[in-house]
Tab-separated table of C-alpha atoms and ligand atoms in Angstrom:
chain	number	residue	atom	x	y	z
A	1	MET	CA	141.248	151.524	107.759
A	2	ILE	CA	139.953	154.397	109.855
A	3	LEU	CA	136.589	153.622	111.353
A	4	THR	CA	134.209	156.464	111.803
A	5	ARG	CA	130.871	156.375	113.536
A	6	ARG	CA	129.427	157.713	110.316
A	7	THR	CA	130.579	154.515	108.618
A	8	PHE	CA	127.488	153.030	110.204
A	9	LEU	CA	123.805	153.889	110.110
A	10	ALA	CA	122.834	156.423	112.735
A	11	THR	CA	120.663	153.908	114.563
A	12	THR	CA	122.012	152.299	117.731
A	13	ALA	CA	122.655	148.601	117.652
A	14	ALA	CA	120.209	147.011	120.045
A	15	SER	CA	121.567	143.739	121.363
A	16	ALA	CA	120.229	140.750	119.486
A	17	PHE	CA	120.101	137.283	120.893
A	18	LEU	CA	120.819	133.930	119.378
A	19	PRO	CA	117.647	131.968	118.916
A	20	ARG	CA	118.335	128.559	120.383
A	21	VAL	CA	120.763	125.794	120.993
A	22	ALA	CA	120.493	122.473	119.252
A	23	LEU	CA	122.131	119.980	121.548
A	24	ALA	CA	121.559	116.606	120.080
A	25	THR	CA	122.328	115.286	116.667
A	26	PRO	CA	121.157	114.046	114.196
A	27	ILE	CA	119.663	117.323	113.192
A	28	THR	CA	118.218	118.670	109.968
A	29	LEU	CA	119.529	122.073	108.925
A	30	ARG	CA	117.031	123.539	106.479
A	31	ALA	CA	118.353	126.468	104.463
A	32	GLU	CA	115.437	128.691	103.554
A	33	PRO	CA	114.276	132.273	103.163
A	34	VAL	CA	113.615	133.968	106.507
A	35	SER	CA	112.610	137.381	107.725
A	36	ALA	CA	115.019	138.633	110.376
A	37	GLN	CA	115.076	141.636	112.676
A	38	ILE	CA	118.588	142.722	111.850
A	39	LEU	CA	117.966	146.436	112.500
A	40	PRO	CA	116.496	147.590	115.825
A	41	GLU	CA	112.792	146.862	116.472
A	42	THR	CA	111.721	150.295	115.272
A	43	GLU	CA	112.984	149.442	111.769
A	44	PRO	CA	111.569	146.937	109.306
A	45	ALA	CA	112.573	143.262	109.268
A	46	THR	CA	114.995	142.164	106.580
A	47	ARG	CA	114.517	139.400	104.017
A	48	MET	CA	117.425	137.015	104.552
A	49	LEU	CA	118.354	133.376	104.233
A	50	GLY	CA	118.525	131.323	107.406
A	51	LEU	CA	118.683	127.844	108.876
A	52	ASN	CA	115.656	126.330	110.583
A	53	GLY	CA	113.903	129.670	110.553
A	54	SER	CA	116.589	132.018	111.825
A	55	THR	CA	119.825	133.707	110.985
A	56	PRO	CA	122.316	133.048	112.496
A	57	GLY	CA	121.266	129.407	112.345
A	58	PRO	CA	120.908	127.379	115.546
A	59	GLU	CA	123.968	126.974	117.690
A	60	LEU	CA	125.179	123.398	117.292
A	61	ARG	CA	126.804	122.299	120.514
A	62	LEU	CA	128.294	118.915	121.259
A	63	ARG	CA	131.008	117.220	123.266
A	64	GLN	CA	134.477	116.423	122.030
A	65	GLY	CA	134.502	113.075	120.251
A	66	GLU	CA	130.779	113.055	119.521
A	67	THR	CA	129.506	112.631	115.996
A	68	LEU	CA	127.841	115.547	114.297
A	69	SER	CA	125.210	114.273	111.949
A	70	VAL	CA	123.493	116.934	109.877
A	71	LEU	CA	121.027	116.515	107.094
A	72	PHE	CA	121.461	119.671	105.059
A	73	ASP	CA	118.203	120.402	103.287
A	74	ASN	CA	118.501	123.163	100.705
A	75	GLN	CA	115.194	124.977	100.374
A	76	THR	CA	116.691	128.084	98.789
A	77	ASP	CA	116.705	128.811	95.078
A	78	GLN	CA	120.507	128.561	94.747
A	79	GLY	CA	122.850	125.583	94.883
A	80	SER	CA	124.614	125.502	98.261
A	81	ALA	CA	126.848	123.438	100.551
A	82	MET	CA	127.820	123.679	104.228
A	83	HIS	CA	131.399	124.096	105.426
A	84	TRP	CA	132.438	123.391	109.039
A	85	HIS	CA	135.003	126.101	109.519
A	86	GLY	CA	138.130	125.215	111.462
A	87	ILE	CA	137.292	121.623	112.311
A	88	ARG	CA	139.860	118.982	111.393
A	89	ILE	CA	137.494	116.560	109.728
A	90	ASP	CA	137.281	114.062	106.965
A	91	ASN	CA	137.880	115.781	103.613
A	92	ALA	CA	134.648	114.443	102.093
A	93	MET	CA	132.676	116.372	104.756
A	94	ASP	CA	134.412	119.718	104.191
A	95	GLY	CA	131.594	121.183	102.127
A	96	VAL	CA	133.465	122.763	99.223
A	97	PRO	CA	131.559	122.412	95.947
A	98	GLY	CA	133.860	121.536	93.064
A	99	LEU	CA	136.590	120.216	95.364
A	100	THR	CA	135.079	117.907	97.971
A	101	GLN	CA	131.474	117.509	96.833
A	102	ASP	CA	128.888	118.584	94.274
A	103	LEU	CA	126.590	121.530	94.818
A	104	VAL	CA	123.532	120.665	96.836
A	105	GLU	CA	120.930	121.745	94.313
A	106	PRO	CA	117.731	123.516	95.379
A	107	GLY	CA	115.235	121.048	96.806
A	108	THR	CA	117.845	118.395	97.512
A	109	THR	CA	119.758	117.271	100.622
A	110	PHE	CA	123.270	116.258	101.669
A	111	ASP	CA	124.318	114.190	104.667
A	112	TYR	CA	127.188	115.549	106.740
A	113	ASN	CA	128.587	113.120	109.252
A	114	PHE	CA	131.789	113.488	111.180
A	115	VAL	CA	133.424	113.065	114.551
A	116	THR	CA	134.537	116.293	116.177
A	117	PRO	CA	138.128	115.572	117.219
A	118	ASP	CA	138.985	118.843	118.976
A	119	PRO	CA	137.055	120.984	121.430
A	120	GLY	CA	136.742	124.633	120.579
A	121	THR	CA	134.779	127.463	119.051
A	122	TYR	CA	133.970	126.915	115.379
A	123	TRP	CA	131.249	127.950	112.983
A	124	TYR	CA	129.472	126.668	109.922
A	125	HIS	CA	128.710	128.613	106.778
A	126	SER	CA	127.720	128.181	103.175
A	127	HIS	CA	130.669	127.603	100.881
A	128	ALA	CA	128.733	128.200	97.655
A	129	ARG	CA	128.530	131.778	96.350
A	130	SER	CA	129.684	132.461	99.900
A	131	TRP	CA	130.127	136.202	99.278
A	132	GLU	CA	126.355	136.267	98.755
A	133	GLN	CA	125.009	133.357	100.820
A	134	VAL	CA	126.988	134.156	103.998
A	135	GLU	CA	126.024	137.814	103.664
A	136	ARG	CA	122.377	136.760	103.289
A	137	GLY	CA	122.577	134.713	106.489
A	138	LEU	CA	123.548	131.081	105.862
A	139	TYR	CA	125.790	130.483	108.858
A	140	GLY	CA	125.748	129.641	112.558
A	141	PRO	CA	127.980	128.768	115.534
A	142	LEU	CA	129.395	125.307	116.131
A	143	ILE	CA	130.682	124.696	119.629
A	144	VAL	CA	132.590	121.595	120.704
A	145	GLU	CA	132.843	121.390	124.484
A	146	GLU	CA	135.827	119.979	126.337
A	147	THR	CA	135.309	116.651	128.068
A	148	ASN	CA	135.869	118.571	131.305
A	149	PRO	CA	134.929	122.157	130.556
A	150	PRO	CA	136.544	124.809	132.777
A	151	PRO	CA	134.215	125.963	135.533
A	152	VAL	CA	132.181	129.018	134.503
A	153	ASP	CA	128.722	130.284	135.374
A	154	HIS	CA	127.804	130.948	131.755
A	155	ASP	CA	129.238	129.950	128.385
A	156	ILE	CA	128.194	132.689	125.985
A	157	THR	CA	128.538	132.911	122.208
A	158	VAL	CA	129.047	136.345	120.673
A	159	ILE	CA	128.774	136.678	116.900
A	160	VAL	CA	129.890	139.975	115.368
A	161	ASP	CA	128.781	140.820	111.865
A	162	ASP	CA	127.930	143.716	109.585
A	163	TRP	CA	125.395	144.190	106.829
A	164	ARG	CA	124.961	146.640	103.975
A	165	MET	CA	121.405	147.875	104.184
A	166	ASP	CA	119.446	150.019	101.774
A	167	ARG	CA	117.003	152.725	102.865
A	168	SER	CA	114.115	150.298	103.175
A	169	GLY	CA	116.024	148.073	105.601
A	170	GLN	CA	116.739	145.342	103.023
A	171	LEU	CA	120.162	144.002	102.068
A	172	ALA	CA	121.604	146.100	99.271
A	173	GLY	CA	121.369	143.771	96.300
A	174	ASP	CA	124.733	144.160	94.607
A	175	PHE	CA	126.457	141.131	96.119
A	176	GLY	CA	128.845	140.614	93.205
A	177	ASN	CA	129.938	144.264	93.036
A	178	ARG	CA	133.365	144.296	91.344
A	179	HIS	CA	134.313	147.556	93.029
A	180	ASP	CA	133.815	145.934	96.453
A	181	PHE	CA	135.677	142.832	95.307
A	182	SER	CA	138.712	144.824	94.149
A	183	HIS	CA	138.835	146.883	97.357
A	184	GLY	CA	138.130	145.801	100.960
A	185	GLY	CA	135.137	143.600	100.091
A	186	ARG	CA	131.506	144.206	100.956
A	187	LEU	CA	131.678	146.312	104.096
A	188	GLY	CA	128.355	146.914	105.837
A	189	ASN	CA	126.776	150.115	107.047
A	190	PHE	CA	125.271	148.418	110.073
A	191	ALA	CA	127.095	146.225	112.573
A	192	ARG	CA	126.094	144.492	115.751
A	193	ALA	CA	126.756	141.545	118.017
A	194	VAL	CA	124.376	138.601	118.350
A	195	ILE	CA	124.754	137.225	121.849
A	196	SER	CA	123.452	133.953	123.279
A	197	ARG	CA	122.491	135.430	126.652
A	198	PRO	CA	120.953	138.781	127.625
A	199	SER	CA	122.194	139.095	131.214
A	200	VAL	CA	124.606	137.819	133.843
A	201	ARG	CA	125.163	138.523	137.527
A	202	GLN	CA	127.900	140.720	138.883
A	203	GLY	CA	130.666	138.392	139.973
A	204	ASP	CA	129.798	135.635	137.502
A	205	ARG	CA	132.639	133.903	135.744
A	206	ILE	CA	131.864	133.704	132.037
A	207	ARG	CA	133.340	132.242	128.926
A	208	LEU	CA	132.886	134.421	125.852
A	209	ARG	CA	133.215	132.810	122.438
A	210	LEU	CA	133.664	135.610	119.920
A	211	ILE	CA	133.133	134.757	116.249
A	212	ASN	CA	133.513	137.221	113.349
A	213	THR	CA	131.093	136.052	110.649
A	214	ALA	CA	131.361	139.160	108.478
A	215	THR	CA	132.196	138.638	104.823
A	216	ALA	CA	134.878	141.326	104.812
A	217	ARG	CA	135.039	143.514	107.912
A	218	ILE	CA	137.947	143.278	110.347
A	219	PHE	CA	136.596	144.119	113.794
A	220	PRO	CA	138.977	145.828	116.232
A	221	LEU	CA	136.920	144.807	119.249
A	222	GLU	CA	136.959	145.909	122.820
A	223	VAL	CA	135.136	144.115	125.615
A	224	THR	CA	134.570	146.156	128.761
A	225	GLY	CA	133.114	145.186	132.139
A	226	ILE	CA	135.155	142.006	132.582
A	227	GLU	CA	138.504	140.963	134.017
A	228	GLY	CA	140.118	137.893	132.612
A	229	VAL	CA	142.214	136.355	129.857
A	230	ILE	CA	142.152	135.082	126.288
A	231	VAL	CA	142.338	131.280	126.446
A	232	ALA	CA	141.992	130.201	122.803
A	233	LEU	CA	142.310	131.515	119.249
A	234	ASP	CA	140.399	129.903	116.368
A	235	GLY	CA	139.341	127.118	118.698
A	236	MET	CA	142.884	126.154	119.715
A	237	PRO	CA	143.891	126.668	123.374
A	238	LEU	CA	146.835	128.947	124.044
A	239	PRO	CA	149.695	127.415	126.059
A	240	ASP	CA	149.731	130.626	128.103
A	241	PRO	CA	146.559	132.669	128.371
A	242	MET	CA	146.985	136.248	127.118
A	243	PRO	CA	145.690	139.516	128.503
A	244	ILE	CA	142.517	140.827	126.878
A	245	SER	CA	143.875	143.467	124.524
A	246	ASP	CA	144.260	143.766	120.754
A	247	LEU	CA	141.066	141.916	119.978
A	248	VAL	CA	141.480	142.370	116.251
A	249	MET	CA	139.328	139.847	114.479
A	250	ALA	CA	139.596	139.135	110.775
A	251	PRO	CA	136.595	137.503	109.092
A	252	ALA	CA	136.160	133.885	110.309
A	253	GLN	CA	138.490	134.265	113.298
A	254	ARG	CA	137.435	133.293	116.826
A	255	ILE	CA	138.593	134.316	120.284
A	256	ASP	CA	137.703	132.574	123.558
A	257	ILE	CA	137.838	134.578	126.753
A	258	ILE	CA	137.326	133.478	130.358
A	259	ALA	CA	136.670	136.354	132.691
A	260	ASP	CA	134.847	137.609	135.786
A	261	VAL	CA	132.038	140.100	135.398
A	262	ALA	CA	132.554	143.443	137.163
A	263	ASP	CA	130.161	145.695	135.248
A	264	PRO	CA	127.675	145.392	132.385
A	265	VAL	CA	129.588	143.715	129.553
A	266	SER	CA	129.886	145.831	126.444
A	267	ILE	CA	131.179	144.665	123.075
A	268	LEU	CA	132.332	147.695	121.140
A	269	ILE	CA	134.613	149.141	118.537
A	270	GLN	CA	136.463	152.427	118.868
A	271	THR	CA	135.838	154.862	116.066
A	272	GLY	CA	137.244	158.276	115.275
A	273	GLU	CA	134.286	159.813	117.094
A	274	GLY	CA	134.125	157.541	120.121
A	275	PRO	CA	132.969	154.030	120.909
A	276	TYR	CA	130.289	152.266	118.851
A	277	GLU	CA	128.559	149.574	120.883
A	278	LEU	CA	127.796	146.371	119.029
A	279	GLY	CA	126.021	144.672	121.888
A	280	GLN	CA	125.661	144.390	125.651
A	281	ILE	CA	125.166	141.792	128.318
A	282	ALA	CA	123.220	143.432	131.137
A	283	LEU	CA	123.796	142.944	134.830
A	284	GLU	CA	121.020	141.319	136.814
A	285	GLY	CA	121.750	140.695	140.451
A	286	MET	CA	124.878	139.620	142.147
A	287	ASN	CA	126.621	136.270	142.446
A	288	ALA	CA	126.837	135.646	146.201
A	289	ASP	CA	129.116	132.663	145.783
A	290	PRO	CA	131.508	133.517	142.972
A	291	ILE	CA	134.172	131.193	141.585
A	292	ILE	CA	137.372	132.552	143.093
A	293	ASN	CA	140.025	130.175	141.777
A	294	GLU	CA	142.535	131.789	139.488
A	295	ILE	CA	141.576	131.499	135.822
A	296	VAL	CA	143.872	128.963	134.205
A	297	GLY	CA	144.220	128.038	130.537
A	298	LEU	CA	142.378	125.270	128.734
A	299	PRO	CA	143.901	121.832	128.387
A	300	MET	CA	146.019	121.766	125.223
A	301	THR	CA	144.641	120.033	122.154
A	302	PRO	CA	147.088	117.333	121.102
A	303	THR	CA	148.340	118.324	117.658
A	304	ALA	CA	151.345	117.077	115.716
A	305	MET	CA	154.616	118.850	116.494
A	306	PRO	CA	156.175	120.482	113.406
A	307	ALA	CA	159.517	119.044	112.353
A	308	PRO	CA	162.382	121.379	113.390
A	309	THR	CA	163.500	121.500	109.757
A	310	PRO	CA	160.481	121.764	107.464
A	311	ASP	CA	160.094	119.306	104.601
A	312	HIS	CA	158.855	122.153	102.382
A	313	ALA	CA	159.633	125.866	102.300
A	314	LEU	CA	157.081	127.652	100.171
A	315	THR	CA	156.018	131.184	99.369
A	316	LEU	CA	152.480	132.311	98.745
A	317	THR	CA	152.295	135.842	97.427
A	318	MET	CA	149.006	137.741	97.510
A	319	GLU	CA	148.616	139.896	94.456
A	320	GLY	CA	146.137	142.108	92.653
A	321	GLY	CA	143.308	144.354	93.733
A	322	ALA	CA	142.812	148.077	93.414
A	323	MET	CA	145.461	150.725	94.073
A	324	GLY	CA	148.302	149.302	92.074
A	325	GLY	CA	148.055	145.584	92.749
A	326	ARG	CA	149.285	144.338	89.372
A	327	HIS	CA	149.648	140.636	88.688
A	328	SER	CA	149.489	138.098	85.919
A	329	GLY	CA	146.375	136.210	87.019
A	330	GLU	CA	143.144	136.450	85.073
A	331	ASP	CA	140.870	137.739	87.823
A	332	LEU	CA	141.086	140.698	90.202
A	333	TRP	CA	143.204	138.840	92.756
A	334	GLY	CA	145.635	135.948	92.717
A	335	PHE	CA	148.286	133.955	94.514
A	336	ASN	CA	151.686	133.535	92.846
A	337	GLY	CA	150.490	134.879	89.501
A	338	GLN	CA	147.405	132.722	89.276
A	339	SER	CA	143.763	133.382	89.942
A	340	ASN	CA	141.231	130.827	91.090
A	341	LEU	CA	141.597	127.069	91.323
A	342	THR	CA	143.939	125.415	88.882
A	343	ASP	CA	144.105	121.722	88.035
A	344	THR	CA	147.352	121.326	89.900
A	345	PRO	CA	147.504	122.232	93.577
A	346	PHE	CA	149.696	124.966	95.040
A	347	ALA	CA	151.582	122.171	96.842
A	348	ARG	CA	151.487	118.411	97.420
A	349	PHE	CA	152.414	116.961	100.787
A	350	ASP	CA	152.940	113.480	102.054
A	351	ARG	CA	150.857	112.891	105.118
A	352	GLY	CA	152.624	114.229	108.215
A	353	GLN	CA	155.062	116.517	106.418
A	354	THR	CA	155.880	119.932	107.831
A	355	ALA	CA	155.762	123.018	105.602
A	356	ARG	CA	156.835	126.546	106.298
A	357	ILE	CA	154.872	128.932	104.111
A	358	THR	CA	155.849	132.580	103.759
A	359	LEU	CA	152.719	134.620	103.176
A	360	VAL	CA	153.667	137.780	101.309
A	361	ASN	CA	151.059	140.489	100.949
A	362	GLU	CA	152.012	142.653	97.968
A	363	THR	CA	148.599	144.272	97.788
A	364	ALA	CA	147.195	147.467	99.267
A	365	PHE	CA	144.648	145.575	101.407
A	366	PRO	CA	144.678	143.231	104.393
A	367	HIS	CA	143.756	139.579	103.825
A	368	GLY	CA	142.621	136.877	106.218
A	369	ILE	CA	144.162	133.699	104.863
A	370	HIS	CA	142.363	130.497	105.780
A	371	LEU	CA	143.528	126.907	105.407
A	372	HIS	CA	140.934	124.151	105.470
A	373	GLY	CA	141.259	120.971	107.504
A	374	HIS	CA	144.297	122.022	109.552
A	375	HIS	CA	145.588	124.524	112.064
A	376	PHE	CA	148.991	126.127	111.533
A	377	HIS	CA	151.339	128.029	113.804
A	378	GLU	CA	151.860	131.726	113.190
A	379	VAL	CA	155.604	132.319	113.392
A	380	ALA	CA	156.386	135.159	115.792
A	381	ALA	CA	158.802	137.977	114.998
A	382	ASP	CA	161.548	136.265	117.036
A	383	GLY	CA	161.128	133.110	114.977
A	384	SER	CA	159.333	131.113	117.664
A	385	LEU	CA	156.167	129.179	116.941
A	386	GLY	CA	153.190	131.275	117.932
A	387	PRO	CA	149.563	130.340	118.473
A	388	GLN	CA	147.802	127.841	116.283
A	389	ARG	CA	145.168	129.308	113.996
A	390	ASP	CA	143.134	128.393	110.955
A	391	THR	CA	142.890	131.961	109.668
A	392	THR	CA	145.695	134.526	109.828
A	393	LEU	CA	145.419	138.238	109.176
A	394	VAL	CA	148.175	139.584	106.931
A	395	ASN	CA	148.068	143.352	106.627
A	396	ALA	CA	148.881	145.308	103.475
A	397	ARG	CA	152.574	144.970	102.512
A	398	GLU	CA	153.138	142.636	105.462
A	399	THR	CA	154.840	139.216	105.404
A	400	ARG	CA	154.043	136.406	107.810
A	401	ASP	CA	155.386	132.882	108.047
A	402	ILE	CA	153.216	129.997	109.058
A	403	VAL	CA	154.296	126.457	109.893
A	404	CYS	CA	151.885	123.594	109.381
A	405	VAL	CA	151.947	119.857	109.754
A	406	PHE	CA	149.846	118.570	106.869
A	407	ASP	CA	148.465	115.456	108.500
A	408	ASN	CA	144.896	115.399	107.225
A	409	PRO	CA	144.622	113.638	103.862
A	410	GLY	CA	142.613	115.170	101.057
A	411	GLN	CA	142.214	118.266	98.928
A	412	TRP	CA	142.071	121.388	101.034
A	413	LEU	CA	141.250	124.923	100.080
A	414	LEU	CA	143.599	127.772	100.982
A	415	HIS	CA	141.979	131.139	100.439
A	416	CYS	CA	141.311	134.654	101.562
A	417	HIS	CA	138.294	134.792	103.903
A	418	MET	CA	137.380	138.226	102.666
A	419	LEU	CA	134.758	136.404	100.674
A	420	GLY	CA	134.692	138.834	97.754
A	421	HIS	CA	138.444	138.411	97.362
A	422	GLN	CA	138.233	134.654	97.087
A	423	ALA	CA	135.294	135.038	94.701
A	424	ALA	CA	137.529	137.195	92.516
A	425	GLY	CA	140.496	134.863	92.394
A	426	MET	CA	142.318	134.758	95.745
A	427	LYS	CA	142.136	131.030	96.318
A	428	THR	CA	144.158	127.906	95.715
A	429	TRP	CA	144.347	124.378	97.145
A	430	VAL	CA	146.735	121.834	98.536
A	431	GLN	CA	146.868	118.063	98.268
A	432	VAL	CA	147.763	115.883	101.239
A	433	ALA	CA	148.411	112.310	100.198
B	501	C2O	CU1	135.261	129.572	106.418
B	501	C2O	CU2	136.792	128.194	102.934
B	501	C2O	O1	135.963	128.923	104.656
B	502	CU	CU1	141.656	139.125	100.719
């Protein structure tokens, strides 16, 4: 995919700021129509869906081990359900209509209640007609703080997203467009970052929690003005922090950075015609007493070690789509010759078993493959176990192995997080006994 500046509307993305933080639970999350200033102030507001009056919805922030208790109140005119992306929780709370719960019909509520086992950067989003409801705004950040968070001056959430706008500044209405579904999904013509804080001081140490909430766009991000390291991917701490480069984010992926501020912080993407700035954190003043200790990694989240010899060796082949992606499934996309959810799962595991799954992309498009309820290791080129993720980007014609300990009982979705792709068949599920 070659990005060009002209891919996007000519208007500059003014930084937008997250509305507020909801610290305590229980909380009611009311899904409802909202009017949001997606485009810069000089342009009209956009009719969207939101939570408690805004999109993105409020940032839910709690401590590791606390209980999140959310009354989801659906005041939209479509059935919905809320999914807590990346969190290893009780299956009944996973928010997948047809697999873990019924649709929450308009005018009704559903109680979500779960303990957050692992600290990290997560998000919540509608899992009903997600290609439409996420695009229209039903999502927000979910942050679980460490018991002893690393010392920083500011902990800042940065959501990157894109939207497809029509000339009047409203969302283009063709959410179920089959042409989009069979290609790269619904790519927007306007992109920006929504940041939880407008300014920092020079010399501040900050934590940036990047979240890609787009329905289809892969963001090749760059963050300038800081010096630091990547400390976590998809909420899971890295054993060794990595340098800040290659910030390629597939839909639903997260990256945590800890860094010191040298200059105004700019979140941008490089295009064929130069950088396109998605958002900025301004400099205001100077930190006279900066944190000078070396930045170290986060404490590791205790997760089960995969067995050296996996109990299952499986292959999941991505098939279909435009440009020659033939397959035997009934919809545009499929896995292993089948589209959409079947009565029998892709695989059954006994609790605690290790599986190695070879993800084969036989299509002409990249896919961000997401497993619910678990994190898996990406297997590196040299065969070693790489970082733990819940969503892995597999480029066109690429093959990637993942290794997962299936230790969370229930029925878990496994799907492409390009939401139009999963709407058009690229999804399956696994059963953990
Ligand atoms: Cu973030 Cu099945 O989704
Ligand atoms: Cu896909």
